[in-house]
Amino acid sequence: MTEALGRLVAKGVCKSFGSLPVLDGIDLDVSAGRTLALLGPSGCGKSTLLRVMAGFESFDAGTVTVDGEPVTGPSPTRGMVAQAGTLFPWLTVRQNVGFGPRDRGDRQAAETVTELLAATGLSDFADALPRQLSGGMRQRAAIAQVLANRPPLLLLDEPFGALDAQTRLRMHEWVRGLLAERPTTTVLVTHDVDEALLLGDQLGLLSARPAKVVALRDVPFGSDRGRHTLADPAFVSLKAGVLNEVLEAS
Amino acid sequence: MSDTLAGVAAPMGVVVTPATAARRGRRRPRRLLGLIVPLLVLVCWQLAWQWELKPRTIIPSPHEVLTAADAFFFGERVAGLSGVVYFKGAGWSHLATSLGRCGQAWVVAVVVGVVLGLGLGLSRWVADLLDPFTNALRAVPLFAWLPLAAVWFGVNPTSGKILIFIGALWPVLVATTDSVARVPAAQIEAARMLGTPRSRLWRRVYLPSALPEIVTGLRLSLTLAWTCVIIGELGGTTDGVGAMMNAAREAGRTEQIIVGILVFAVIGFAADRLLRLLSRRFVSWSDT
């Protein structure tokens, strides 16, 4: 691994839809390889912020840069996974995961895809269509599809929101393992405090609309996080505190 | 890690939905049910002939029709004279001619319809340019084109092909335009984010995403095309199933006319089934 890539810096990002202000001067700095979990009341503009970072939405003021490069439009260097997933229903799992590498003319596409299918536990389902997969498998495939481009930055917009609690916990453990092997700067938007504390190195708290960053702190847990962490007294009290803050922000 | 994953993945398997299971289970009895009406019609027909409700030249017996059909396809063919419409042994060649005419015009209509539909669905500019024009033309009843085509080309297979083209064009064009315009924005965004260049979006996302609906348009247009083929065979030719039927009408051979009708029915039905079978291969991902 050469020098880690993917430092994300947002400075004074403002955006409004018509006369409705949504983002009100967002400042963020995520260093390369770290995971920032963004929590906030529903409808506060979390998803809009992520879409701005992905380059899907324009913004009115401020700057967003990745490794110093300003974000101007969607790019394979910034992979985004939405709650509903982004798999193409007419392609098999293998073709979906290989979609990006193929269109970018990546010569090692086949190896990358095979390796990612194994890492996502989908090798046996490589030739299945998305509709034949369970919800959890579908989201794993969607994440693999984005990671196949080896993006320095990964944007996750409530990617496990539609899954049941057990599947979601499994996915959290799985994502931790996956990202540990592939250091990728990650911004995770969620309304699930457990998810934020299990996956984030940093925790950002957004206010109600228009969104501002009201608190930014490090998450005091190491890389060894999983289902056992949920019972850790330190985790429980931190969760209670954060939940309180989220509720007060809304 | 991989242990837990295998644990999640294995019991899921490939999902057989209750809907598919129900469809499979119901297929057999349904098919038998579909035979009742044709059998009933056959019985009534036989009785109508037996009781001579109408002169037997107007209502021939099912047996006469069957004999005529046998002669049409398997009879011994006499040496051809130009200007004569042959019946005995000429079945296959009439059928091939009609299929050829229909197929030619249909394929042209499909290509034009899909290309134009992609343009209308993808480009605001093309849509603004062509929408009023195509919508006005689409409002013209298909057979209103016939008098004009007859003046320009005569009542002959060329006019027939033009009618087939016009008739088959609209379903394909409308299906393509609508479905391309309805491709979810999320799919386009996903492709752009994954690195698909704009110039390849139509091939990577728009066309495959719209394909199930386009195929429905193709099926509709094929049915229409097959309907129109007879129009062009009412004059100016001695080949084709339509020409045979027209000659049979002039000769008062009702059983031969009915053979023609049966040929149209069987071929139309078979073509639709074939297209459905082929399309299942390509659009099996959609539930339609």
Short mmCIF file of N, CA and C in Angstrom, two decimals, chain B residues 47-146:
data_model
loop_
_atom_site.label_atom_id
_atom_site.label_comp_id
_atom_site.label_asym_id
_atom_site.label_seq_id
_atom_site.Cartn_x
_atom_site.Cartn_y
_atom_site.Cartn_z
N LEU B 47 -72.89 -29.32 -36.89
CA LEU B 47 -74.36 -29.41 -36.88
C LEU B 47 -74.97 -28.48 -37.92
N ALA B 48 -74.42 -27.26 -37.99
CA ALA B 48 -74.94 -26.27 -38.95
C ALA B 48 -74.84 -26.82 -40.37
N TRP B 49 -73.75 -27.57 -40.62
CA TRP B 49 -73.56 -28.14 -41.95
C TRP B 49 -74.54 -29.30 -42.16
N GLN B 50 -74.66 -30.13 -41.10
CA GLN B 50 -75.52 -31.31 -41.20
C GLN B 50 -76.98 -30.90 -41.45
N TRP B 51 -77.44 -29.91 -40.72
CA TRP B 51 -78.82 -29.46 -40.85
C TRP B 51 -79.00 -28.50 -42.02
N GLU B 52 -77.94 -28.21 -42.71
CA GLU B 52 -77.93 -27.32 -43.87
C GLU B 52 -78.62 -25.99 -43.58
N LEU B 53 -78.20 -25.35 -42.50
CA LEU B 53 -78.77 -24.05 -42.12
C LEU B 53 -78.58 -23.02 -43.23
N LYS B 54 -77.44 -23.15 -43.93
CA LYS B 54 -77.16 -22.30 -45.09
C LYS B 54 -76.72 -23.25 -46.21
N PRO B 55 -76.77 -22.78 -47.47
CA PRO B 55 -76.29 -23.64 -48.55
C PRO B 55 -74.88 -24.14 -48.26
N ARG B 56 -74.57 -25.37 -48.69
CA ARG B 56 -73.28 -25.96 -48.32
C ARG B 56 -72.09 -25.27 -48.99
N THR B 57 -72.34 -24.44 -50.01
CA THR B 57 -71.23 -23.66 -50.58
C THR B 57 -70.83 -22.54 -49.63
N ILE B 58 -71.76 -22.14 -48.78
CA ILE B 58 -71.47 -21.04 -47.85
C ILE B 58 -70.92 -21.59 -46.53
N ILE B 59 -71.51 -22.64 -46.02
CA ILE B 59 -70.94 -23.31 -44.85
C ILE B 59 -70.49 -24.71 -45.24
N PRO B 60 -69.20 -24.87 -45.56
CA PRO B 60 -68.68 -26.21 -45.85
C PRO B 60 -68.49 -26.97 -44.55
N SER B 61 -68.34 -28.29 -44.63
CA SER B 61 -68.17 -29.09 -43.40
C SER B 61 -66.72 -28.98 -42.91
N PRO B 62 -66.51 -29.21 -41.61
CA PRO B 62 -65.13 -29.24 -41.09
C PRO B 62 -64.28 -30.22 -41.88
N HIS B 63 -64.87 -31.33 -42.26
CA HIS B 63 -64.11 -32.33 -42.99
C HIS B 63 -63.62 -31.79 -44.33
N GLU B 64 -64.51 -31.05 -45.02
CA GLU B 64 -64.11 -30.46 -46.32
C GLU B 64 -62.93 -29.49 -46.13
N VAL B 65 -63.00 -28.72 -45.05
CA VAL B 65 -61.93 -27.75 -44.78
C VAL B 65 -60.63 -28.49 -44.52
N LEU B 66 -60.73 -29.58 -43.75
CA LEU B 66 -59.54 -30.37 -43.44
C LEU B 66 -58.95 -30.95 -44.71
N THR B 67 -59.80 -31.47 -45.58
CA THR B 67 -59.34 -32.02 -46.85
C THR B 67 -58.66 -30.94 -47.69
N ALA B 68 -59.29 -29.75 -47.71
CA ALA B 68 -58.71 -28.64 -48.47
C ALA B 68 -57.35 -28.26 -47.90
N ALA B 69 -57.25 -28.23 -46.57
CA ALA B 69 -55.97 -27.87 -45.94
C ALA B 69 -54.90 -28.89 -46.31
N ASP B 70 -55.31 -30.17 -46.30
CA ASP B 70 -54.37 -31.23 -46.66
C ASP B 70 -53.88 -31.04 -48.10
N ALA B 71 -54.85 -30.73 -49.00
CA ALA B 71 -54.48 -30.51 -50.41
C ALA B 71 -53.59 -29.28 -50.55
N PHE B 72 -53.90 -28.25 -49.75
CA PHE B 72 -53.16 -26.98 -49.82
C PHE B 72 -51.68 -27.21 -49.51
N PHE B 73 -51.43 -27.97 -48.46
CA PHE B 73 -50.04 -28.14 -48.03
C PHE B 73 -49.36 -29.38 -48.59
N PHE B 74 -50.15 -30.46 -48.78
CA PHE B 74 -49.50 -31.72 -49.13
C PHE B 74 -49.93 -32.27 -50.49
N GLY B 75 -50.81 -31.54 -51.21
CA GLY B 75 -51.24 -32.00 -52.52
C GLY B 75 -50.11 -31.92 -53.54
N GLU B 76 -50.35 -32.52 -54.70
CA GLU B 76 -49.31 -32.48 -55.74
C GLU B 76 -49.43 -31.18 -56.52
N ARG B 77 -48.33 -30.49 -56.65
CA ARG B 77 -48.38 -29.19 -57.27
C ARG B 77 -48.29 -29.32 -58.78
N VAL B 78 -49.14 -28.56 -59.51
CA VAL B 78 -49.07 -28.57 -60.97
C VAL B 78 -48.10 -27.49 -61.42
N ALA B 79 -47.55 -27.66 -62.61
CA ALA B 79 -46.59 -26.69 -63.13
C ALA B 79 -47.21 -25.31 -63.16
N GLY B 80 -46.43 -24.29 -62.81
CA GLY B 80 -46.96 -22.94 -62.62
C GLY B 80 -47.20 -22.20 -63.92
N LEU B 81 -48.33 -21.52 -63.99
CA LEU B 81 -48.59 -20.58 -65.06
C LEU B 81 -48.57 -19.20 -64.44
N SER B 82 -48.05 -18.21 -65.09
CA SER B 82 -48.06 -16.89 -64.48
C SER B 82 -49.49 -16.34 -64.54
N GLY B 83 -49.83 -15.56 -63.55
CA GLY B 83 -51.16 -14.96 -63.51
C GLY B 83 -52.23 -15.85 -62.93
N VAL B 84 -51.84 -17.04 -62.48
CA VAL B 84 -52.82 -17.94 -61.88
C VAL B 84 -52.47 -18.13 -60.40
N VAL B 85 -53.50 -18.06 -59.54
CA VAL B 85 -53.26 -18.32 -58.12
C VAL B 85 -53.48 -19.80 -57.87
N TYR B 86 -52.44 -20.48 -57.47
CA TYR B 86 -52.54 -21.90 -57.24
C TYR B 86 -52.98 -22.21 -55.83
N PHE B 87 -53.70 -23.31 -55.68
CA PHE B 87 -54.12 -23.73 -54.36
C PHE B 87 -53.46 -25.06 -53.99
N LYS B 88 -53.70 -26.08 -54.83
CA LYS B 88 -53.23 -27.42 -54.51
C LYS B 88 -51.70 -27.46 -54.42
N GLY B 89 -51.22 -27.89 -53.28
CA GLY B 89 -49.77 -28.06 -53.11
C GLY B 89 -49.00 -26.76 -53.00
N ALA B 90 -49.72 -25.62 -53.03
CA ALA B 90 -49.02 -24.33 -53.04
C ALA B 90 -48.92 -23.72 -51.64
N GLY B 91 -49.42 -24.44 -50.63
CA GLY B 91 -49.48 -23.89 -49.27
C GLY B 91 -48.19 -23.31 -48.75
N TRP B 92 -47.14 -24.15 -48.81
CA TRP B 92 -45.86 -23.71 -48.23
C TRP B 92 -45.35 -22.47 -48.93
N SER B 93 -45.47 -22.43 -50.27
CA SER B 93 -44.90 -21.27 -50.97
C SER B 93 -45.72 -20.01 -50.71
N HIS B 94 -47.07 -20.15 -50.64
CA HIS B 94 -47.89 -18.98 -50.27
C HIS B 94 -47.51 -18.48 -48.87
N LEU B 95 -47.38 -19.43 -47.97
CA LEU B 95 -47.07 -19.08 -46.58
C LEU B 95 -45.71 -18.39 -46.49
N ALA B 96 -44.71 -18.97 -47.19
CA ALA B 96 -43.37 -18.39 -47.14
C ALA B 96 -43.39 -16.97 -47.68
N THR B 97 -44.16 -16.75 -48.77
CA THR B 97 -44.22 -15.42 -49.36
C THR B 97 -44.82 -14.42 -48.37
N SER B 98 -45.95 -14.82 -47.76
CA SER B 98 -46.61 -13.91 -46.81
C SER B 98 -45.70 -13.63 -45.62
N LEU B 99 -45.07 -14.68 -45.10
CA LEU B 99 -44.18 -14.51 -43.95
C LEU B 99 -43.02 -13.57 -44.31
N GLY B 100 -42.50 -13.75 -45.52
CA GLY B 100 -41.38 -12.92 -45.97
C GLY B 100 -41.77 -11.45 -46.01
N ARG B 101 -42.93 -11.17 -46.62
CA ARG B 101 -43.39 -9.78 -46.71
C ARG B 101 -43.58 -9.18 -45.33
N CYS B 102 -44.26 -9.95 -44.50
CA CYS B 102 -44.56 -9.47 -43.16
C CYS B 102 -43.26 -9.25 -42.39
N GLY B 103 -42.37 -10.24 -42.44
CA GLY B 103 -41.12 -10.17 -41.68
C GLY B 103 -40.27 -9.00 -42.09
N GLN B 104 -40.15 -8.81 -43.42
CA GLN B 104 -39.33 -7.69 -43.93
C GLN B 104 -39.80 -6.37 -43.35
N ALA B 105 -41.09 -6.10 -43.54
CA ALA B 105 -41.62 -4.80 -43.13
C ALA B 105 -41.57 -4.67 -41.61
N TRP B 106 -41.78 -5.78 -40.90
CA TRP B 106 -41.78 -5.73 -39.44
C TRP B 106 -40.39 -5.40 -38.92
N VAL B 107 -39.37 -6.07 -39.47
CA VAL B 107 -38.01 -5.83 -39.01
C VAL B 107 -37.62 -4.36 -39.24
N VAL B 108 -37.99 -3.83 -40.41
CA VAL B 108 -37.68 -2.42 -40.67
C VAL B 108 -38.38 -1.54 -39.63
N ALA B 109 -39.65 -1.86 -39.36
CA ALA B 109 -40.41 -1.07 -38.38
C ALA B 109 -39.78 -1.15 -37.00
N VAL B 110 -39.31 -2.35 -36.62
CA VAL B 110 -38.72 -2.53 -35.29
C VAL B 110 -37.43 -1.70 -35.17
N VAL B 111 -36.58 -1.79 -36.20
CA VAL B 111 -35.32 -1.05 -36.14
C VAL B 111 -35.60 0.45 -36.06
N VAL B 112 -36.47 0.95 -36.96
CA VAL B 112 -36.79 2.37 -36.96
C VAL B 112 -37.43 2.77 -35.63
N GLY B 113 -38.35 1.93 -35.15
CA GLY B 113 -39.07 2.24 -33.91
C GLY B 113 -38.16 2.31 -32.70
N VAL B 114 -37.25 1.35 -32.58
CA VAL B 114 -36.36 1.34 -31.41
C VAL B 114 -35.38 2.51 -31.47
N VAL B 115 -34.79 2.74 -32.64
CA VAL B 115 -33.82 3.83 -32.76
C VAL B 115 -34.49 5.18 -32.51
N LEU B 116 -35.64 5.38 -33.16
CA LEU B 116 -36.37 6.63 -32.98
C LEU B 116 -36.85 6.79 -31.54
N GLY B 117 -37.31 5.66 -30.97
CA GLY B 117 -37.79 5.68 -29.59
C GLY B 117 -36.69 6.04 -28.60
N LEU B 118 -35.50 5.48 -28.82
CA LEU B 118 -34.36 5.83 -27.97
C LEU B 118 -34.07 7.32 -28.07
N GLY B 119 -34.10 7.83 -29.31
CA GLY B 119 -33.85 9.26 -29.52
C GLY B 119 -34.88 10.11 -28.81
N LEU B 120 -36.16 9.75 -28.97
CA LEU B 120 -37.25 10.53 -28.35
C LEU B 120 -37.18 10.45 -26.83
N GLY B 121 -36.82 9.26 -26.32
CA GLY B 121 -36.79 9.07 -24.87
C GLY B 121 -35.56 9.69 -24.23
N LEU B 122 -34.46 9.74 -24.96
CA LEU B 122 -33.19 10.17 -24.36
C LEU B 122 -32.93 11.65 -24.53
N SER B 123 -33.38 12.21 -25.65
CA SER B 123 -32.99 13.58 -25.93
C SER B 123 -34.21 14.50 -25.91
N ARG B 124 -34.16 15.47 -25.04
CA ARG B 124 -35.20 16.49 -24.95
C ARG B 124 -35.35 17.15 -26.31
N TRP B 125 -34.20 17.41 -26.93
CA TRP B 125 -34.17 18.13 -28.19
C TRP B 125 -34.90 17.34 -29.28
N VAL B 126 -34.58 16.06 -29.41
CA VAL B 126 -35.25 15.22 -30.41
C VAL B 126 -36.74 15.14 -30.11
N ALA B 127 -37.08 15.01 -28.82
CA ALA B 127 -38.49 14.91 -28.44
C ALA B 127 -39.24 16.19 -28.84
N ASP B 128 -38.65 17.35 -28.54
CA ASP B 128 -39.31 18.61 -28.89
C ASP B 128 -39.47 18.74 -30.40
N LEU B 129 -38.48 18.23 -31.12
CA LEU B 129 -38.51 18.33 -32.58
C LEU B 129 -39.57 17.41 -33.18
N LEU B 130 -39.65 16.17 -32.70
CA LEU B 130 -40.46 15.16 -33.39
C LEU B 130 -41.80 14.83 -32.74
N ASP B 131 -41.92 15.09 -31.43
CA ASP B 131 -43.13 14.65 -30.73
C ASP B 131 -44.44 15.08 -31.38
N PRO B 132 -44.60 16.39 -31.69
CA PRO B 132 -45.88 16.81 -32.29
C PRO B 132 -46.16 16.08 -33.59
N PHE B 133 -45.11 15.92 -34.39
CA PHE B 133 -45.25 15.28 -35.70
C PHE B 133 -45.66 13.81 -35.56
N THR B 134 -44.92 13.06 -34.74
CA THR B 134 -45.24 11.64 -34.62
C THR B 134 -46.60 11.43 -33.96
N ASN B 135 -46.93 12.29 -32.98
CA ASN B 135 -48.22 12.12 -32.32
C ASN B 135 -49.39 12.37 -33.27
N ALA B 136 -49.22 13.36 -34.16
CA ALA B 136 -50.28 13.65 -35.14
C ALA B 136 -50.43 12.47 -36.10
N LEU B 137 -49.30 11.96 -36.58
CA LEU B 137 -49.35 10.83 -37.52
C LEU B 137 -49.94 9.59 -36.86
N ARG B 138 -49.62 9.42 -35.56
CA ARG B 138 -50.09 8.24 -34.84
C ARG B 138 -51.62 8.24 -34.72
N ALA B 139 -52.20 9.44 -34.75
CA ALA B 139 -53.65 9.55 -34.59
C ALA B 139 -54.41 9.11 -35.85
N VAL B 140 -53.69 8.98 -36.98
CA VAL B 140 -54.35 8.56 -38.22
C VAL B 140 -54.66 7.07 -38.13
N PRO B 141 -55.93 6.66 -38.33
CA PRO B 141 -56.25 5.23 -38.31
C PRO B 141 -55.42 4.50 -39.36
N LEU B 142 -54.94 3.33 -39.01
CA LEU B 142 -54.04 2.59 -39.89
C LEU B 142 -54.59 2.46 -41.31
N PHE B 143 -55.87 2.07 -41.40
CA PHE B 143 -56.39 1.78 -42.74
C PHE B 143 -56.74 3.04 -43.53
N ALA B 144 -56.61 4.21 -42.87
CA ALA B 144 -56.77 5.46 -43.61
C ALA B 144 -55.58 5.70 -44.53
N TRP B 145 -54.47 5.00 -44.27
CA TRP B 145 -53.31 5.12 -45.16
C TRP B 145 -53.52 4.35 -46.45
N LEU B 146 -54.47 3.41 -46.43
CA LEU B 146 -54.62 2.50 -47.57
C LEU B 146 -54.97 3.22 -48.88
#
